[in-house]
CSV table of N, CA and C in Angstrom, one decimal:
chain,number,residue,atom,x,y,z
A,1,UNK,N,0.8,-1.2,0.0
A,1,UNK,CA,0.0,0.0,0.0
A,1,UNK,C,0.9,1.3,0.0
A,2,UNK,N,1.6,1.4,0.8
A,2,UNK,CA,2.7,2.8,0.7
A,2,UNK,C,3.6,2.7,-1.1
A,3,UNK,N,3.5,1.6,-1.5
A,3,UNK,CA,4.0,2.0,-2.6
A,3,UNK,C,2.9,2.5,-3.6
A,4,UNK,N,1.4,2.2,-3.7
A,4,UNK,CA,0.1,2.9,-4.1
A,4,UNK,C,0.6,4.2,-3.5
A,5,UNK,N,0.7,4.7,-2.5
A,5,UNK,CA,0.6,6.3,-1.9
A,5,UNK,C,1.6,7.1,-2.6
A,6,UNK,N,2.8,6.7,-3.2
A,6,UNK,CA,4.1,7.3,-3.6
A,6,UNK,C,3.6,6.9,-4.7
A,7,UNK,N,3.0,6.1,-5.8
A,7,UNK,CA,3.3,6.2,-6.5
A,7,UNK,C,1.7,7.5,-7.4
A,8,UNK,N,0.6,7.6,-6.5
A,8,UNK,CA,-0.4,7.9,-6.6
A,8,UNK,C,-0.3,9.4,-7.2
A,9,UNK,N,0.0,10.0,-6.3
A,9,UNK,CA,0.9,11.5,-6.3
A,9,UNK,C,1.9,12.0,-7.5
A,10,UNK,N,2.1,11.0,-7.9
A,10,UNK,CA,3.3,11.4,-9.1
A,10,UNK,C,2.1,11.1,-10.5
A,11,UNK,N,1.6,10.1,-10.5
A,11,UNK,CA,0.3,10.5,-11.4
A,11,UNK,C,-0.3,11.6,-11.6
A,12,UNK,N,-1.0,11.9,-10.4
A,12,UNK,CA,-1.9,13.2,-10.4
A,12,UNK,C,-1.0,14.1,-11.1
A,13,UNK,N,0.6,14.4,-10.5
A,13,UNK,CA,1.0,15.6,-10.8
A,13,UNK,C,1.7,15.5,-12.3
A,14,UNK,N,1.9,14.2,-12.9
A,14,UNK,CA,2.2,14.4,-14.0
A,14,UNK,C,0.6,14.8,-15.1
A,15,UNK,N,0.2,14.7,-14.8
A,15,UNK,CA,-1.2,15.0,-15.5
A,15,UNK,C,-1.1,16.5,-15.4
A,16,UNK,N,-0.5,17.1,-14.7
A,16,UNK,CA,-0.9,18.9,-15.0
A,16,UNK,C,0.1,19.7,-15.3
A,17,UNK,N,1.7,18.5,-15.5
A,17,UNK,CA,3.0,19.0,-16.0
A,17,UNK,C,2.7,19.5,-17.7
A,18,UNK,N,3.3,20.4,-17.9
A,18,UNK,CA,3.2,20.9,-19.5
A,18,UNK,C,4.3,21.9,-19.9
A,19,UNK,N,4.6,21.7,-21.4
A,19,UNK,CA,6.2,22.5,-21.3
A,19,UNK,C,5.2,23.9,-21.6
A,20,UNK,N,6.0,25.0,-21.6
A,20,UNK,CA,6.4,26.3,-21.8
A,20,UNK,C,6.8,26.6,-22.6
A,21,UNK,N,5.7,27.5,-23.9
A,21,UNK,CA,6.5,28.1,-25.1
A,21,UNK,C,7.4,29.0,-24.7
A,22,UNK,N,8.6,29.4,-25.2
A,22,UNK,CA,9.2,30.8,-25.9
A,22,UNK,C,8.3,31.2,-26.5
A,23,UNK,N,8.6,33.0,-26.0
A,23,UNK,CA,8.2,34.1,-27.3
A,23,UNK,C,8.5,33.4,-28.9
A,24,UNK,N,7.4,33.6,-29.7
A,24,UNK,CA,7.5,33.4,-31.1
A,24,UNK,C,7.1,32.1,-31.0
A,25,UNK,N,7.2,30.8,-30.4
A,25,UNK,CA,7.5,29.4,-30.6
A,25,UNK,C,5.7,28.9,-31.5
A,26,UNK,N,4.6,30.2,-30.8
A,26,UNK,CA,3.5,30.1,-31.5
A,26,UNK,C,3.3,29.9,-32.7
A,27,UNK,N,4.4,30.9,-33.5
A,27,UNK,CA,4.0,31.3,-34.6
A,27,UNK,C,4.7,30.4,-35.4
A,28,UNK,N,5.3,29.2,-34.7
A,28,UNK,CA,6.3,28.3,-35.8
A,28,UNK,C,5.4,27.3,-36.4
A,29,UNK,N,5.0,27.2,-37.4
A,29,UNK,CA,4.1,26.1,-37.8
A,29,UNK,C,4.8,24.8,-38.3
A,30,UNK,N,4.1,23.5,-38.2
A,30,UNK,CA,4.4,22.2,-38.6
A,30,UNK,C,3.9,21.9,-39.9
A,31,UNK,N,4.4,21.6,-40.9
A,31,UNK,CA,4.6,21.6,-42.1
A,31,UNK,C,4.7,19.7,-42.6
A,32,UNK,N,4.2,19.6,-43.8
A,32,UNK,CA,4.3,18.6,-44.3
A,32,UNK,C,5.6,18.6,-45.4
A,33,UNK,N,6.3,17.5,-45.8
A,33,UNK,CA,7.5,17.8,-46.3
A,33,UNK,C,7.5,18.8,-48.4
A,34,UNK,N,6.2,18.1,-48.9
A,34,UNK,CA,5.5,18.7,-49.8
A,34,UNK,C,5.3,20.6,-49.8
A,35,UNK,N,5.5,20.7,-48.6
A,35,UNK,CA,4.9,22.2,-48.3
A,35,UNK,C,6.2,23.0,-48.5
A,36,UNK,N,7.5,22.7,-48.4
A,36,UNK,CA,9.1,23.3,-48.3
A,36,UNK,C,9.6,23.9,-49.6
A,37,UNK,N,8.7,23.9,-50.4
A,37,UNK,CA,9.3,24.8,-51.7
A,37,UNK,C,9.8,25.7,-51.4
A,38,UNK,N,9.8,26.8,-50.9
A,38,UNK,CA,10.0,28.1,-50.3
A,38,UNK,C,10.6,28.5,-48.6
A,39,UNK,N,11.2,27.4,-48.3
A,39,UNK,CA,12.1,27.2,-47.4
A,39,UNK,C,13.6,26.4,-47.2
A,40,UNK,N,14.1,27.4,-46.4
A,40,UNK,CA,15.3,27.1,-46.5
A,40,UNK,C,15.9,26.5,-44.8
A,41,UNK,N,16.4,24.9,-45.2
A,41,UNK,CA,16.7,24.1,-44.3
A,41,UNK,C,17.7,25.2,-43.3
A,42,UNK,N,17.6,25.2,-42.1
A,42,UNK,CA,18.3,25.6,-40.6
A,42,UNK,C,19.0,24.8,-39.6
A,43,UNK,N,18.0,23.5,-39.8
A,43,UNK,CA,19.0,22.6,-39.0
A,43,UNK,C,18.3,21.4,-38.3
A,44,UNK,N,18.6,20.9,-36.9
A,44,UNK,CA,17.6,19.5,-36.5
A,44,UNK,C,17.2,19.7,-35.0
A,45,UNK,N,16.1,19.4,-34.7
A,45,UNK,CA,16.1,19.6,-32.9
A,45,UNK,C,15.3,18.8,-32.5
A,46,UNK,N,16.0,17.8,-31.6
A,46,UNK,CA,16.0,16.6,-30.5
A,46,UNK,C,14.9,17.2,-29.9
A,47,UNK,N,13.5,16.4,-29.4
A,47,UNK,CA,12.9,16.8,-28.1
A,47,UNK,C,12.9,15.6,-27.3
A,48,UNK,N,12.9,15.8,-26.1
A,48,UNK,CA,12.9,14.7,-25.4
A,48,UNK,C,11.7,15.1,-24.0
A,49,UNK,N,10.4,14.0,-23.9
A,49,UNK,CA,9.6,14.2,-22.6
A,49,UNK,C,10.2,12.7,-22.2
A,50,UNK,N,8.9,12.8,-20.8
A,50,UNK,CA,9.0,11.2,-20.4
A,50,UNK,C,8.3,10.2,-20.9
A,51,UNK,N,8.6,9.1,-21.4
A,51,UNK,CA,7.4,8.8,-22.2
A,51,UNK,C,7.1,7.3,-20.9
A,52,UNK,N,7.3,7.6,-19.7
A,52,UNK,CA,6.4,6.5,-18.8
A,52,UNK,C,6.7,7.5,-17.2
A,53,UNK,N,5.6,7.4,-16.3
A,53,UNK,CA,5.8,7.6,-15.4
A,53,UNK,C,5.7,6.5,-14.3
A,54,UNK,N,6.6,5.9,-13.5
A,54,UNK,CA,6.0,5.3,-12.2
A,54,UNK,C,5.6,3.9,-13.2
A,55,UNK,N,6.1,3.2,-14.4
A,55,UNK,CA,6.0,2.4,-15.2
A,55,UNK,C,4.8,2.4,-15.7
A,56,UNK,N,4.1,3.8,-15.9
A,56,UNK,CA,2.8,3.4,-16.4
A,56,UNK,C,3.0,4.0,-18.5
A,57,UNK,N,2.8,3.5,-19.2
A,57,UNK,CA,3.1,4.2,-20.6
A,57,UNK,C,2.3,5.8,-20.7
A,58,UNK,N,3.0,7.0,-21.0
A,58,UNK,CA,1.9,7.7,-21.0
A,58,UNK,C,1.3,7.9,-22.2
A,59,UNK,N,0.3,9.0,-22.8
A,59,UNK,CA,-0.8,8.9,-23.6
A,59,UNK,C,0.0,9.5,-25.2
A,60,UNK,N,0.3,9.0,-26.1
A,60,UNK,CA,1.0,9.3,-27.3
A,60,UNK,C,0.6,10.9,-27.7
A,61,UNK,N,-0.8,10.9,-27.7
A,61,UNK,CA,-0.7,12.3,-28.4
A,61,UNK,C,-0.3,13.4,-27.6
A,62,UNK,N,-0.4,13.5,-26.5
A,62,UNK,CA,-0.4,14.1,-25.4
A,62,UNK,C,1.4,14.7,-25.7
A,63,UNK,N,2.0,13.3,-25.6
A,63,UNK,CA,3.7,13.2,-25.8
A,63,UNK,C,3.9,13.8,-27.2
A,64,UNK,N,3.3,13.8,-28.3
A,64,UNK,CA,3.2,14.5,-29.8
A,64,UNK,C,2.9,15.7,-29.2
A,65,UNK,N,2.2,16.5,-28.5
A,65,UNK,CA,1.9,17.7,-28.0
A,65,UNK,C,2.7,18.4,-27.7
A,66,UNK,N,3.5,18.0,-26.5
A,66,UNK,CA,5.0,18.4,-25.8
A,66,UNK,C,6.0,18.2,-26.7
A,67,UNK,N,6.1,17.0,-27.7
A,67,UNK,CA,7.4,17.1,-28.0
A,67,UNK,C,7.2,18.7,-29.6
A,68,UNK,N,6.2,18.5,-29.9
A,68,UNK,CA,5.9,19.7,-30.5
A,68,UNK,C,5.8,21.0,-30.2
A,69,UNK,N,6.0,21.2,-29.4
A,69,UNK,CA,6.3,22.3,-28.4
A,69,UNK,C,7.7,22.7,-28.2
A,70,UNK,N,8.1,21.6,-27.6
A,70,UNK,CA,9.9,22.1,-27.9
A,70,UNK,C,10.3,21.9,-28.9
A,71,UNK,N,9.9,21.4,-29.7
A,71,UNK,CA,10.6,21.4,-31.4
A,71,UNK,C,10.3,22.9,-32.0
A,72,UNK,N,9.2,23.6,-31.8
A,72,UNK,CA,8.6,25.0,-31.5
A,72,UNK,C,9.9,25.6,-31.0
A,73,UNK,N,9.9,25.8,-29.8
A,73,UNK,CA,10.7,26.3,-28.7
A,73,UNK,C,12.3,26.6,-29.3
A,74,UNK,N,12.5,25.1,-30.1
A,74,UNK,CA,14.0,25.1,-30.5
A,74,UNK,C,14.3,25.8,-31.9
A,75,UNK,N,13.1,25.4,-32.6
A,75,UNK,CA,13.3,26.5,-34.2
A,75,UNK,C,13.2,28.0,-33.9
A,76,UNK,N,12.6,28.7,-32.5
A,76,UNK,CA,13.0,29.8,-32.4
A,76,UNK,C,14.2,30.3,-32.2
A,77,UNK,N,15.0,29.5,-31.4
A,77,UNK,CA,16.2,29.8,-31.1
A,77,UNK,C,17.1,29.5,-32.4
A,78,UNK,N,16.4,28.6,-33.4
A,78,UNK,CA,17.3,28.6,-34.6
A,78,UNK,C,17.3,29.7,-35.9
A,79,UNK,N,16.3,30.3,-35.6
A,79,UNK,CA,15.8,31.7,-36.0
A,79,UNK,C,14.3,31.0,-36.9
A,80,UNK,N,14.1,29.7,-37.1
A,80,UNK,CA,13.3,29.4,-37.6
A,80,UNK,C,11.9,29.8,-37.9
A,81,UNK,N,10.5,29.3,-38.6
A,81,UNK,CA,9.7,29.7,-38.6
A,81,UNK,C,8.5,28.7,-38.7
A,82,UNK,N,9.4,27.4,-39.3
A,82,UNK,CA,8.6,26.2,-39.9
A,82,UNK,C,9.6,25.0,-39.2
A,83,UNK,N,8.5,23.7,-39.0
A,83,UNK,CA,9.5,22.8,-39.0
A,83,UNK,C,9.0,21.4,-39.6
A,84,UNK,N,9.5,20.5,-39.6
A,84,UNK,CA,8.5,19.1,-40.1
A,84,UNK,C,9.1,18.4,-39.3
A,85,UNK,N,8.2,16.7,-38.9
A,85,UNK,CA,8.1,15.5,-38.0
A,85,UNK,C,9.6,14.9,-38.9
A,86,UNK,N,10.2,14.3,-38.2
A,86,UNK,CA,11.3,13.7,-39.1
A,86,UNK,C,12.0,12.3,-38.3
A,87,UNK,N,11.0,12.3,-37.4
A,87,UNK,CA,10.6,10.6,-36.5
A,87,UNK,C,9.9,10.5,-35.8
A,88,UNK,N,10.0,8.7,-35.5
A,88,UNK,CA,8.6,8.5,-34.4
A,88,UNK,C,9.1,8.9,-33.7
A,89,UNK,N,8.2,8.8,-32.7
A,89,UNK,CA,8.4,9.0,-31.2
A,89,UNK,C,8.7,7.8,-30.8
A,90,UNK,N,9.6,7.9,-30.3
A,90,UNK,CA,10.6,6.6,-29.5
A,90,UNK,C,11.0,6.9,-28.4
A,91,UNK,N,10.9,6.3,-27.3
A,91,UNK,CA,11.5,6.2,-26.0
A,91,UNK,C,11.0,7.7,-25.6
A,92,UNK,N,10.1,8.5,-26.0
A,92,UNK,CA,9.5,9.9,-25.5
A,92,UNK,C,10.7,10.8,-26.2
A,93,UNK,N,11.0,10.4,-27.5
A,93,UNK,CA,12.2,11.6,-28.4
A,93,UNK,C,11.2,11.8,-29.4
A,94,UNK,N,11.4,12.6,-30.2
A,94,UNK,CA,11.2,12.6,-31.5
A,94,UNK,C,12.3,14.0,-32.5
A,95,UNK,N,12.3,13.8,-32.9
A,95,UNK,CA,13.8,14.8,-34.2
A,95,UNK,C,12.7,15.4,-35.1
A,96,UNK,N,13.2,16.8,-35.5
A,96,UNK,CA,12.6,17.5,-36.2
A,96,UNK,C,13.1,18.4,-37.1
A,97,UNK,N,12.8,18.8,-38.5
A,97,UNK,CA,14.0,19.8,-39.1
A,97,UNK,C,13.4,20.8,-38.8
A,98,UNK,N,14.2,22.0,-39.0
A,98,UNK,CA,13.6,23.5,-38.5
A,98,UNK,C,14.1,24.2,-40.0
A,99,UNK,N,12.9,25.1,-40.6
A,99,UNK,CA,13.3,25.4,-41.9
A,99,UNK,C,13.0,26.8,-41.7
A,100,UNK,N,13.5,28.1,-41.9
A,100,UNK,CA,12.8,29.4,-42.6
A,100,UNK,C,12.1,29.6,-44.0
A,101,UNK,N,10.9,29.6,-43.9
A,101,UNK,CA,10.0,29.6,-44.7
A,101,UNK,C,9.2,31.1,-45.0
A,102,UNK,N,9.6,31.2,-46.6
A,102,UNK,CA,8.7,33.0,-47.1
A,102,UNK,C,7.4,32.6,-47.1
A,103,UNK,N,7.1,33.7,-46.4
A,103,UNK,CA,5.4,33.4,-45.8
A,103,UNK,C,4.9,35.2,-46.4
C-alpha cells in the first residue's frame, strides 16, 4: 500500500506538468514535407519528454503535444519559422527539421 501512496501522487502531478512556449514558438508552424518549396533548411532539434511515469506508458498524443512544443521552442532559437516531424516517437524523443520559410 505505501508504494500505491508514492506512486499515486506522481500520477496526479504528472497529468498537469506541460512545457512552456518561448516568445515566437506560437508562430512556428508544422509543415508537411511537400509544403518546403520556399524554405530554407536551418538545422535539427531533439525533443525529449517522459514517455512512462512510475512504469505506467503515458498517452502518445499528449507526448506529440510536448514534443511539438519544444521542437517550437527550439526553431526559435534557430531563428526558424517552420518545421517538419522527421521521427517517431521513440523512448518519449522525437527529431525535427527547423526550416525558414517565405510566408
Amino acid at each position: 500500500m505505501k508504494l500505491l501512496n508514492g506512486i499515486f501522487p506522481l500520477l496526479v502531478l504528472s497529468g498537469c506538468a506541460s512545457v512552456e512556449s518561448v516568445p515566437g514558438a506560437d508562430a512556428v508552424v508544422l509543415l508537411e514535407k511537400h509544403q518546403l518549396a520556399d524554405c530554407q533548411r536551418l538545422g535539427s532539434a531533439n525533443a525529449q519528454v517522459l514517455d512512462r511515469i512510475a512504469f505506467v506508458e503515458r498517452d502518445q498524443e499528449k507526448m506529440a503535444a510536448e514534443l511539438l512544443k519544444l521542437g517550437q521552442n527550439e526553431a526559435v532559437k534557430l531563428g526558424g519559422n517552420a518545421l517538419t516531424v522527421d521521427s517517431d516517437i521513440q523512448h518519449g524523443s522525437r527529431r525535427f527539421v527547423v526550416y525558414r520559410c517565405q510566408r
